[in-house]
XYZ file of C-alpha atoms in Angstrom:
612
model
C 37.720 -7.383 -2.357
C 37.597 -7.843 -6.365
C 34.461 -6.026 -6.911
C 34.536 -2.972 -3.718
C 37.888 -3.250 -2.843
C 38.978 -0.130 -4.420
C 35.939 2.496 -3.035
C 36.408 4.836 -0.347
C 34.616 4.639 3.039
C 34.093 8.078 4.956
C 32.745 9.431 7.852
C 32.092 13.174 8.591
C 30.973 15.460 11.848
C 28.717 17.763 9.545
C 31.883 19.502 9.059
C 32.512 20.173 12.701
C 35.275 17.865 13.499
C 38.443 19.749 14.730
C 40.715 16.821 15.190
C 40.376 13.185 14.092
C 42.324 9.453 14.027
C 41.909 6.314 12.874
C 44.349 4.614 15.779
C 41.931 2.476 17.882
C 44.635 2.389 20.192
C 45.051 6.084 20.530
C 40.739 6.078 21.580
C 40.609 3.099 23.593
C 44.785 3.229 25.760
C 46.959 0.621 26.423
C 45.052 -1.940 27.741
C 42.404 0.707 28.030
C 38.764 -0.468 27.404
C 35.477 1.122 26.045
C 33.987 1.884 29.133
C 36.843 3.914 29.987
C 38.560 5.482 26.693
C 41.574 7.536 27.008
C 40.960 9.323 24.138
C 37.735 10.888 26.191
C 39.411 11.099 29.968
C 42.106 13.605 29.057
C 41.797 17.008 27.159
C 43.726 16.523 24.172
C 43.408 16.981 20.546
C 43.474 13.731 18.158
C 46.591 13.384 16.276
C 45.414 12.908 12.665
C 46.880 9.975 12.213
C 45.509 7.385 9.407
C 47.157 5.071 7.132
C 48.256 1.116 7.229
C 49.243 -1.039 9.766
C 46.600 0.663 12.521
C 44.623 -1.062 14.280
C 41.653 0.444 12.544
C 38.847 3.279 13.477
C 37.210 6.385 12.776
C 36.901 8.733 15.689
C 36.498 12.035 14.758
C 36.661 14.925 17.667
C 34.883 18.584 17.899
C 34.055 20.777 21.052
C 30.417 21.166 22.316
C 29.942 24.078 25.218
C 26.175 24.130 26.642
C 24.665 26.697 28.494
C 22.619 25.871 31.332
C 19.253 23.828 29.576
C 20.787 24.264 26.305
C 20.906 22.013 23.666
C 23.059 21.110 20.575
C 22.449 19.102 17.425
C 24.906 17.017 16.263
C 24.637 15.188 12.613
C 27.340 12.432 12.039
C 27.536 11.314 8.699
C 28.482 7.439 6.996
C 28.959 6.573 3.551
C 30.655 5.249 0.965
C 31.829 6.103 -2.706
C 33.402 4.801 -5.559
C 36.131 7.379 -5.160
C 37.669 10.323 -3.252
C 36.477 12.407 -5.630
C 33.228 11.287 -5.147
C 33.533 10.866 -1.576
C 34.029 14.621 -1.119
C 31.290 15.555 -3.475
C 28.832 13.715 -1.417
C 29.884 14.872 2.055
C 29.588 18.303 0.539
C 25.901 17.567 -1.007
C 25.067 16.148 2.318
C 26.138 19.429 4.521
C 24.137 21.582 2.678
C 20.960 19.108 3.077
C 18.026 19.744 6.151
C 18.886 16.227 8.166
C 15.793 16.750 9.371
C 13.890 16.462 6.234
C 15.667 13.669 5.215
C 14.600 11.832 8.551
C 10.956 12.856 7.814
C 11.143 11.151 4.118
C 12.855 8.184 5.819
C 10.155 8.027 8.748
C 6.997 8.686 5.808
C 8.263 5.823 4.256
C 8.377 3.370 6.679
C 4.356 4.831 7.906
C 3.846 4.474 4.378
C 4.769 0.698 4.495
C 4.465 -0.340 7.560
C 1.105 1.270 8.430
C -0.724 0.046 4.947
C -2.802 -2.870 7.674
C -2.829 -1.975 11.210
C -4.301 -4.445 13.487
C -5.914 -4.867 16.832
C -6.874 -7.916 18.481
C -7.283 -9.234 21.996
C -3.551 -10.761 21.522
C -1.465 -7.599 22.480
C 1.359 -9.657 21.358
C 0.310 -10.287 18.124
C -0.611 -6.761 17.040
C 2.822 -5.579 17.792
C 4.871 -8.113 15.745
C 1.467 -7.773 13.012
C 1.476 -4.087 12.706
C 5.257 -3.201 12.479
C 7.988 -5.708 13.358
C 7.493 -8.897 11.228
C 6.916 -6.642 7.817
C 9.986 -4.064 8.987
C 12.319 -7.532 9.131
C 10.951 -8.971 6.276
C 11.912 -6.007 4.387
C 15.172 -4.236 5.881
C 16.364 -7.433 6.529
C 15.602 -10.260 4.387
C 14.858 -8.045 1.290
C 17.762 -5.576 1.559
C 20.704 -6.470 3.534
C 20.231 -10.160 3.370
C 22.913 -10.061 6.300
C 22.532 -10.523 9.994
C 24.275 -10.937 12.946
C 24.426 -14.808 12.348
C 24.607 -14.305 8.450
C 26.858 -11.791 7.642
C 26.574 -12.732 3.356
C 24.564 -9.959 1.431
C 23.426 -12.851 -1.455
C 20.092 -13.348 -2.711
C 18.867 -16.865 -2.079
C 16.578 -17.963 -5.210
C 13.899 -19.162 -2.746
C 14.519 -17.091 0.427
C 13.845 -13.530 -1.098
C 11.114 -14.622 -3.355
C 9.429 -15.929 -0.309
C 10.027 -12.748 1.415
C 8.083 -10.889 -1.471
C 4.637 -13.013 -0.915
C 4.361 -11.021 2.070
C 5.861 -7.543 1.098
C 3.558 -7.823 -2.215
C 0.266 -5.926 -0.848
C 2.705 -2.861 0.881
C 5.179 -2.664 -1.587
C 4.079 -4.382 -4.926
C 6.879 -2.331 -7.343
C 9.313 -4.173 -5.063
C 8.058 -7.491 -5.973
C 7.626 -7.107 -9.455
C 11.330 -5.608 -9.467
C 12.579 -8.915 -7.781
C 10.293 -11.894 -9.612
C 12.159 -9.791 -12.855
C 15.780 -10.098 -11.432
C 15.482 -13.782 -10.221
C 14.208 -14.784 -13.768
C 17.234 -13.669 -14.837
C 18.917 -16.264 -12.001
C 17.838 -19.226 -14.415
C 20.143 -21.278 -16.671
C 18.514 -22.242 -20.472
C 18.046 -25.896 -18.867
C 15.328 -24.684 -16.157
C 17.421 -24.692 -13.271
C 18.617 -21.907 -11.046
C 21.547 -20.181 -9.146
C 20.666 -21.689 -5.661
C 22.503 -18.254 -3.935
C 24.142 -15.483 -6.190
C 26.343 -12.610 -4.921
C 26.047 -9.253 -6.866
C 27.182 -7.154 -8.847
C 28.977 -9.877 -10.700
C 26.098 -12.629 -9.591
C 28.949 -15.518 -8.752
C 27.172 -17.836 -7.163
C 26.851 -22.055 -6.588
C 24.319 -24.228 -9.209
C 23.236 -27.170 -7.443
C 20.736 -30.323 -7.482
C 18.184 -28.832 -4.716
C 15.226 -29.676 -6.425
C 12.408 -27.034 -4.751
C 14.449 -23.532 -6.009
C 13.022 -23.148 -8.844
C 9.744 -23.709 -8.258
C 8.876 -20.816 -5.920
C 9.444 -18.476 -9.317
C 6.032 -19.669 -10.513
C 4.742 -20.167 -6.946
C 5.484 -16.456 -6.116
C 4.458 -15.171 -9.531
C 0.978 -16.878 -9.245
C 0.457 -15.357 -5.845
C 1.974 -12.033 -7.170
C -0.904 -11.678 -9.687
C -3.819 -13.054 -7.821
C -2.946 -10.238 -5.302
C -1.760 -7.127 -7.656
C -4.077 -8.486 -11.279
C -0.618 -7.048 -12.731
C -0.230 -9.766 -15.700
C 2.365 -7.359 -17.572
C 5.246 -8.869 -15.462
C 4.353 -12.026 -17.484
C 5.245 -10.271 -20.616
C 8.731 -9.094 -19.268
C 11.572 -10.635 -21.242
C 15.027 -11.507 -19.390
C 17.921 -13.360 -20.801
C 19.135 -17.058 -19.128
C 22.012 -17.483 -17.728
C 25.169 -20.148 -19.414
C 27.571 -22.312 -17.426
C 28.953 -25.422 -16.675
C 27.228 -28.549 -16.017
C 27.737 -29.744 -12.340
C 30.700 -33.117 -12.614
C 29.048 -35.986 -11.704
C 31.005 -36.579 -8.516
C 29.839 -33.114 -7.128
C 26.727 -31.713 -5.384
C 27.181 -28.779 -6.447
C 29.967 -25.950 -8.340
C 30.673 -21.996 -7.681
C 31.267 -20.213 -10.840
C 30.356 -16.516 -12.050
C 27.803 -17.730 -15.070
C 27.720 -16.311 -18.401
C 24.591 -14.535 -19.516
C 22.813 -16.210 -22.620
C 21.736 -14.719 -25.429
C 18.537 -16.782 -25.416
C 15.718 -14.394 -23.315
C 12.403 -15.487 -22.451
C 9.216 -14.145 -20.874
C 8.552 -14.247 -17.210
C 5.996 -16.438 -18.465
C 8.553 -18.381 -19.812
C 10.875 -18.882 -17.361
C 8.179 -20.296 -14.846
C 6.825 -22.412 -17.224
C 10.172 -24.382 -17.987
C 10.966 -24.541 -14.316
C 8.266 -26.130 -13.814
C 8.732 -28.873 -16.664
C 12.008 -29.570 -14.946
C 10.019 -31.165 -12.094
C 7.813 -33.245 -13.667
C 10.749 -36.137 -13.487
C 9.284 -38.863 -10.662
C 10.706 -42.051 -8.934
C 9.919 -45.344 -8.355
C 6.926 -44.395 -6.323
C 5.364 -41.789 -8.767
C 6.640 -39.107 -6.028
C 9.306 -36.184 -7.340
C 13.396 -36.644 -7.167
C 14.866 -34.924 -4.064
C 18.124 -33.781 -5.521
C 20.396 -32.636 -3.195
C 18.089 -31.070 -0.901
C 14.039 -29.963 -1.243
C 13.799 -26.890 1.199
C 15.960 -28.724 3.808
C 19.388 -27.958 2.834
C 20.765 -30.210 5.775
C 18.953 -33.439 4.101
C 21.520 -33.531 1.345
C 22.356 -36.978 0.817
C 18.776 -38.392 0.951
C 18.238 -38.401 -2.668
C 21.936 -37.562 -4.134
C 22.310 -40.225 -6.306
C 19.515 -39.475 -8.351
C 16.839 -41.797 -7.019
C 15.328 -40.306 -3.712
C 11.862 -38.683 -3.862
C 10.605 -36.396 -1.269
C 6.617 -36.562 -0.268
C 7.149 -32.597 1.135
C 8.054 -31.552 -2.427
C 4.977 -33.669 -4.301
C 3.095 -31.237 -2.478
C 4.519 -28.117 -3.173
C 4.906 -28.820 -6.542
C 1.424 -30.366 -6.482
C 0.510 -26.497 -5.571
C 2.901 -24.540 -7.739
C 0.929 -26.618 -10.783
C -2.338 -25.913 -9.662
C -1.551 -22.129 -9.183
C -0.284 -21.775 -12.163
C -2.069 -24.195 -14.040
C -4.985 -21.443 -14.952
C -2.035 -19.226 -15.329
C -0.633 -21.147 -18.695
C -4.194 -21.804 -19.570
C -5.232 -17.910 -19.754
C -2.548 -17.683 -22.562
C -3.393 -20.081 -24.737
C -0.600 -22.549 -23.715
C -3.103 -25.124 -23.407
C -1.341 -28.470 -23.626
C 1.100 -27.450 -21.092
C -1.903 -26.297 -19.038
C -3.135 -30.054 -19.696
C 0.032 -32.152 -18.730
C 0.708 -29.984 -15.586
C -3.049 -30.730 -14.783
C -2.516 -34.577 -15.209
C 0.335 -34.719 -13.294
C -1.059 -33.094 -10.368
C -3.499 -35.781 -10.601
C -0.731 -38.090 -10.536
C 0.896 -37.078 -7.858
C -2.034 -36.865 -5.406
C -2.559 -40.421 -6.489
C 0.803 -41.376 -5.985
C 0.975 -39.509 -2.281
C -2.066 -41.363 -0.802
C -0.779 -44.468 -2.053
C 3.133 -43.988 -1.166
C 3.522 -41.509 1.266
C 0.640 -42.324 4.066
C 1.819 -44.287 7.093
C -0.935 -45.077 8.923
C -0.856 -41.330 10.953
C 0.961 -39.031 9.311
C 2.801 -38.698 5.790
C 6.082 -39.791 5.148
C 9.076 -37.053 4.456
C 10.978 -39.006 1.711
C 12.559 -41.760 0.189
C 16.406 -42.491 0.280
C 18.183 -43.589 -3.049
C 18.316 -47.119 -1.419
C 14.213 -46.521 -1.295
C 14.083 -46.510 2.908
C 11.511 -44.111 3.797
C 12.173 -41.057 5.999
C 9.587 -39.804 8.306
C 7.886 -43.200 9.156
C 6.995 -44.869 12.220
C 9.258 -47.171 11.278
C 12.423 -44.991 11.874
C 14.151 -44.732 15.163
C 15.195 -41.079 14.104
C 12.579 -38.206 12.353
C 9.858 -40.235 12.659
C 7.723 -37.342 11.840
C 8.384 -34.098 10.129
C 5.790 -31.266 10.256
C 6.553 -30.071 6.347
C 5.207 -33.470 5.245
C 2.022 -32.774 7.276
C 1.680 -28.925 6.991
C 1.890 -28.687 3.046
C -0.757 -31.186 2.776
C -2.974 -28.874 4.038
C -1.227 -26.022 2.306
C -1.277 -27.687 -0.665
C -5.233 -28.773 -0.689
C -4.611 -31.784 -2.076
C -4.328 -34.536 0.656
C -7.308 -36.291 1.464
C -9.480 -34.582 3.941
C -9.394 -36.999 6.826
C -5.831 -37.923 6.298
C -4.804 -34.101 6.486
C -6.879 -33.724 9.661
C -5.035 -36.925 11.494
C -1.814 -35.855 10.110
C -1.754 -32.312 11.945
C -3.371 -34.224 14.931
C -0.350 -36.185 15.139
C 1.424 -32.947 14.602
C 0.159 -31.669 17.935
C 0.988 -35.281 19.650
C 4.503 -35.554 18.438
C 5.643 -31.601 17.819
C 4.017 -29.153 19.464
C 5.157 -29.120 23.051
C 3.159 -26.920 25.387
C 6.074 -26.821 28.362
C 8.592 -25.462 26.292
C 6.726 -23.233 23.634
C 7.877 -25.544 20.809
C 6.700 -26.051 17.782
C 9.378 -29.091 16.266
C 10.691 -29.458 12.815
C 10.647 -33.258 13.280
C 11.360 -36.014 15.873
C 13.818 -37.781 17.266
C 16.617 -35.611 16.217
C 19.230 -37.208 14.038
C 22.596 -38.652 16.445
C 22.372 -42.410 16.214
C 21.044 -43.716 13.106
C 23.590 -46.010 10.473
C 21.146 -43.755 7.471
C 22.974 -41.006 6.110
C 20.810 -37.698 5.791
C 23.368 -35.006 5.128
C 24.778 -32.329 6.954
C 22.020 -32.062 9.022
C 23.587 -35.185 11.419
C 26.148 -32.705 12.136
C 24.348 -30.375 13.935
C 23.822 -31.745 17.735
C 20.614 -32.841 18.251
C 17.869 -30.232 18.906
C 19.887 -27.431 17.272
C 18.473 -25.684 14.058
C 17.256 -28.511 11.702
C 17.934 -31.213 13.473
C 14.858 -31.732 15.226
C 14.770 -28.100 16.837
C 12.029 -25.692 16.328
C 12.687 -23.830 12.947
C 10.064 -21.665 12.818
C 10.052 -21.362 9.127
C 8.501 -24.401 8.874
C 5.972 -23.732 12.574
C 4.897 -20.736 10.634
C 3.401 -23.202 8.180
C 2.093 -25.788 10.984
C 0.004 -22.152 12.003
C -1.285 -22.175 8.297
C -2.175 -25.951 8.170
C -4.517 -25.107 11.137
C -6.261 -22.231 10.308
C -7.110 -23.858 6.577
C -8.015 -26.463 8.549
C -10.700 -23.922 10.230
C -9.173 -24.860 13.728
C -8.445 -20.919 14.611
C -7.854 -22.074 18.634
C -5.164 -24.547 17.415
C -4.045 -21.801 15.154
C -3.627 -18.805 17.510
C -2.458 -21.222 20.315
C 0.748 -22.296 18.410
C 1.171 -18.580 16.586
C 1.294 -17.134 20.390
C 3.772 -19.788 21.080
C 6.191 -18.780 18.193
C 5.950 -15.166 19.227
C 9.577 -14.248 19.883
C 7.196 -11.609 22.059
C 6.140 -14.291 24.356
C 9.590 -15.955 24.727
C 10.754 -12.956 27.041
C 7.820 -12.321 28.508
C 9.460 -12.647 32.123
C 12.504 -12.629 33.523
C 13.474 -16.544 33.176
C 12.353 -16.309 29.464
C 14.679 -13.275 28.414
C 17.782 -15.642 30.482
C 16.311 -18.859 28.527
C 15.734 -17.084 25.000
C 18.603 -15.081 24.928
C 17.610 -13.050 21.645
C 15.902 -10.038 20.595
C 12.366 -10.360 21.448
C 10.912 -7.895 18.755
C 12.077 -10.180 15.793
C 11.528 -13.838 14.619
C 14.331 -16.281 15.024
C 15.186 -18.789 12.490
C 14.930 -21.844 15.087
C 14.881 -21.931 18.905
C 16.869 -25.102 20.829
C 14.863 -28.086 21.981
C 17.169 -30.164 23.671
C 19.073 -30.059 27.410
C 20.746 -27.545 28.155
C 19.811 -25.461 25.843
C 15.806 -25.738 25.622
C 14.342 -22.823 24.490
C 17.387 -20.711 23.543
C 16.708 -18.885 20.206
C 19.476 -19.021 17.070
C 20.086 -17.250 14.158
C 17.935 -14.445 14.698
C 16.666 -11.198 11.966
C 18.063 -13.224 9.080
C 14.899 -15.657 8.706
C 12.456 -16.028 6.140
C 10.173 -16.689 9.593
C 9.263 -13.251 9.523
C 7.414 -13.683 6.430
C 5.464 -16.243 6.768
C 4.295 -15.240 10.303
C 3.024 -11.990 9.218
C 1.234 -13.865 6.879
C 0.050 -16.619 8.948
C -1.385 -13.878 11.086
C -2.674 -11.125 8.458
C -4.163 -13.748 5.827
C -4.886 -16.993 7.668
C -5.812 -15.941 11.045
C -7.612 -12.824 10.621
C -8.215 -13.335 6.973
C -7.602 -10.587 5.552
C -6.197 -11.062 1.997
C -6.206 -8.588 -1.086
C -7.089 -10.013 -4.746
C -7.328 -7.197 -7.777
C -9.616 -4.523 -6.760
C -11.335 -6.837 -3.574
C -10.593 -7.420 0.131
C -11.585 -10.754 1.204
C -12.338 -11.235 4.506
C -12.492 -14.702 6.045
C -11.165 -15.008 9.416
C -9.879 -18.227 11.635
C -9.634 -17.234 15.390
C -9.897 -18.755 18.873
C -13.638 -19.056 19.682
C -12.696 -16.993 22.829
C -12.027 -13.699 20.949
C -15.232 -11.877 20.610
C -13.636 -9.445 17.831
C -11.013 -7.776 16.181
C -10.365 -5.111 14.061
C -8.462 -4.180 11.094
C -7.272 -0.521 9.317
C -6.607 -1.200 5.507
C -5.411 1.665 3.657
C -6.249 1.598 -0.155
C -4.227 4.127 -1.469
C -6.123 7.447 -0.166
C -8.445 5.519 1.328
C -9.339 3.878 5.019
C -11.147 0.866 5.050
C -12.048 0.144 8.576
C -12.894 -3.422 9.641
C -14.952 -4.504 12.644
C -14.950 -8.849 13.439
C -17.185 -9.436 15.819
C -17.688 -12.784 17.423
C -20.918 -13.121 19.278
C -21.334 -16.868 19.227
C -18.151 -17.997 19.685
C -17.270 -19.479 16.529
C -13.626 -20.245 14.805
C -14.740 -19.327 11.473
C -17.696 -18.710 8.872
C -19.039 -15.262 8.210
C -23.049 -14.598 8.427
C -23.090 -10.747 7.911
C -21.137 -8.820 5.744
C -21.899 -5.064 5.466
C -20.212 -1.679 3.795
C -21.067 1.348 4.851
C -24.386 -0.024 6.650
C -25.439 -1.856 3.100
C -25.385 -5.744 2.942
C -22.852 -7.831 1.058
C -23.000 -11.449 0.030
C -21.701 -13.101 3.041
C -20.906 -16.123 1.183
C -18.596 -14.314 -1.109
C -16.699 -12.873 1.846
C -15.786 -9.765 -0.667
C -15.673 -6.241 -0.577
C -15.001 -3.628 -3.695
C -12.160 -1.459 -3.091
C -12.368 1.832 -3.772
C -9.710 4.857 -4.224
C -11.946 7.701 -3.412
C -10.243 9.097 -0.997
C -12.752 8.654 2.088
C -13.275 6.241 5.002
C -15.336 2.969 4.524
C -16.827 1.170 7.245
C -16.763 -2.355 7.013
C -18.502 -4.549 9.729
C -18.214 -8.494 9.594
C -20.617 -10.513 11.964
C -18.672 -14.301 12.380
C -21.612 -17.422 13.093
């Protein structure tokens, strides 16, 4: 490989290792097998032998003899360095270290993460994936290996990881700020970004997807509503130089040159989002080669397609950051973004409404995607979820939209919450790539739970917490294995979100693509902020929960640095949402503010919440 083919792998015994190969064969036999390995059925010594042309392993040997109830520690060590040299120098450091220390630091830091909100509800379900599973994927993962069984890559995405830090931002905020800094630097002097980038050298493919760029400002307005940290704004970072895309092409793989132009943060979001300001025909945003749905490629590749789902999240990125440009003085870019928003919510109820639901998109031909009108993706959730998401469709139309949500793509039977419907197979339009997936399978028209996460938030903003809860409990990978015919039918790990689960014979319900999903994310937060309402801003916990009108209560541990803040829901009349008693340590609160003062002090706070 050009940029790690040269280091050196090693593995050691803790020094213990009295014989050693890297011959599969001579482990496994001649037509030998795992279950059985010679190399273990015999008493001999390994032979040593390593080198080229093996068929390649490390198996290293040593003798253990136990007494009666005795027991023996063994520490096996993995690594890799840019050298031999090195290699030896760290297998040497590592010998002379207390594994057992080191396991401590590495189990303190995951109770240090992982156990910063600890839930528990009357959905045993949830609190598991809640308290440790979704934020452990999210971060080992999404954040740091960016590989998976299904997605063996190790590149950033420009959208995927800064998704992945809305939800890592209140455990791990350094991280975040770290990451908003190096995808900044992702950004070419026109506005646009590297859609995927491998490091070190940060080759990667520039493309026409038109929603990349946008979650920059997106996740650096949600970044300082949560932390208050405006310094990142003031963090400078140089663009990136490279060829314009050919005409002819969707998209080109090069290794960039850095610029010698930098910018602010600040900077960077702000021309990002100036690059999107371009609109169609119907006042609604081009699509580019793809607007969160990679597979929808060819909708708007010629230049001319608009996409409805991406007039609202744009629609939101403005308004968030909006107050954002204002704060600085940048006042007539705090102006036109303003009026465009405008604009565009004027444009959306006037284009994109079809009577029961919004419309997905526009091809370059102008034939609208996501209407009644289609035989194929007649509805797509995104269209209907980021209405609510966004706040700006029109109150009544959001509510009918997610009805017919529930009508068309929620399917009790199956636990399935769909992308859109019919699948793609049949029709003479020309999508993308996403045709040439079978129907049911990933994007085309299975459940991919990215966007169900979403259809969870639409609900509970929507103040329908039984609607909310109902389809959260029926993405819960949990719940998928629950019995025997689920684990045959699901097929995946149940502890972990999958990126989509199959909706069509013979295959409905199977789970694909799992760990490697920005799911994981957005579920936590679908559950921590939306559901049970617990969200972070500055120096205040807010507190307004969205649950099932069957829960009588909940509670939540929130640790504030040194501090405990724990939070008792409770429920009496049944309600789905609105707060009517707010008390800290036994002394009232403005209920309507729904807002508690943090405080590092080092001692427990009580918080109690009365819901009517």
């Amino acid at each position: 490989h050009a940029e790690f083919g040269g280091r050196i792998a090693f593995a050691d015994l803790g020094g213990r290792q009295t014989s050693w190969t890297a011959d599969r064969i001579e482990i496994v036999g001649r037509n030998g097998a795992l279950e059985q390995p010679a190399g273990l059925i015999k008493d001999t010594v390994l032979s040593g032998k390593t080198g080229a042309g093996l068929d390649p392993c490390s198996a290293l040997q040593t003798r253990v003899d136990l007494a009666p109830g005795e027991r023996v520690e063994l520490v096996f060590f993995l690594g890799q360095a840019q050298d031999r040299d090195s290699a030896r120098e760290l297998i040497k450091r590592w010998r002379s270290v207390d594994p057992r220390q080191e396991l401590a630091a590495v189990r303190e830091y995951w109770e240090q993460t992982l156990d910063k909100v600890q839930v528990k509800t009357p959905d045993r379900a949830m609190d598991i994936m809640l308290n440790r599973w979704f934020l452990y994927q999210t971060l080992v993962c999404r954040f740091w290996a960016r590989s998976a069984f299904y997605q063996a890559g190790g590149a950033y995405g420009f959208r995927d990881q800064l998704q992945d830090c809305m939800a890592l931002v209140v455990t791990r905020p350094a991280l975040v700020r770290a990451h908003i800094i190096k995808a900044s630097e992702r950004q070419f002097r026109e506005g646009d970004v590297q859609h995927w980038w491998h490091p070190p050298k940060g080759r990667g493919v520039r493309t026409h997807f038109s929603d990349d760029l946008l979650w920059l400002p997106y996740t650096v307005a949600n970044y300082l509503e949560v932390t208050g940290d405006a310094s990142v704004l003031d963090e400078k970072t140089f663009f990136l130089e490279g060829e314009a895309i050919p005409p002819e092409r969707e998209d080109i793989y090069f290794e960039p040159r850095v610029s010698e132009e930098a910018a602010t943060v600040y900077e960077h979001c702000a021309r990002a989002l100036d690059l999107r300001l371009a609109t169609g025909v119907h006042g609604l945003p081009l699509m580019g080669t793809g607007d969160w749905n990679d597979g929808m490629n060819r909708v708007g590749h010629e230049g001319r397609g608009e996409s409805v789902w991406l007039a609202w999240f744009l629609h939101a990125a403005l308004s968030l950051f909006g107050p954002v440009a204002a704060g600085r003085g940048d006042l007539k870019r705090a102006e036109r973004w303003h009026a465009h928003t405008a604009r565009l919510k004027e444009a959306l109820e006037k284009e994109a409404w079809d009577g029961a639901w919004y419309r997905r998109a526009y091809y370059d031909d102008g034939t609208p995607l996501g209407s009644a009108a289609n035989s194929e993706c007649r509805i797509d959730s995104i269209a209907q979820n980021w209405g609510v998401i966004s706040g700006a469709a029109a109150p009544e139309r959001a509510k009918r939209a997610m009805q017919s949500v529930v009508e068309y793509l929620v399917r009790p039977g199956d636990e399935l919450v769909l992308l859109f419907t019919p699948p793609f197979d049949k029709t003479p339009q020309d999508p993308g790539y996403i045709k040439g997936y079978p129907p049911g399978i990933r994007e085309n028209g299975g459940q991919y739970t990215h966007a169900a996460a979403w259809s969870v938030i639409a609900f509970a903003l929507l103040g329908n917490g039984d609607r909310a809860h109902e389809l959260f409990a029926m993405i819960n990978p949990l719940n998928h294995a629950a019995s025997r015919t689920g684990v045959h039918r699901f097929r995946v790990e149940p502890y972990v979100a999958v990126a989509d689960v199959y909706s069509e014979p013979p295959h409905v319900g199977r789970g694909g693509w799992s760990w490697y999903t920005g799911s994981s994310g957005w579920l936590y937060r679908a559950g921590v902020e939306w559901i049970l309402g617990l969200t972070v801003r500055g120096e205040v916990l807010r507190l307004d929960p969205c649950i099932p009108r069957a829960w009588q209560g909940f509670t939540i541990s929130y640790r504030h640095g040194t501090t405990r803040y724990e939070i008792t829901v409770e429920n009496p009349n049944g309600v789905m949402r609105g707060i009517n008693r707010l008390e800290l340590n036994g002394e009232p609160l403005s209920a309507a503010e729904k807002s508690v003062p943090l405080k590092d002090d080092g001692k427990e706070h009580v918080v109690k919440v009365t819901m009517g």
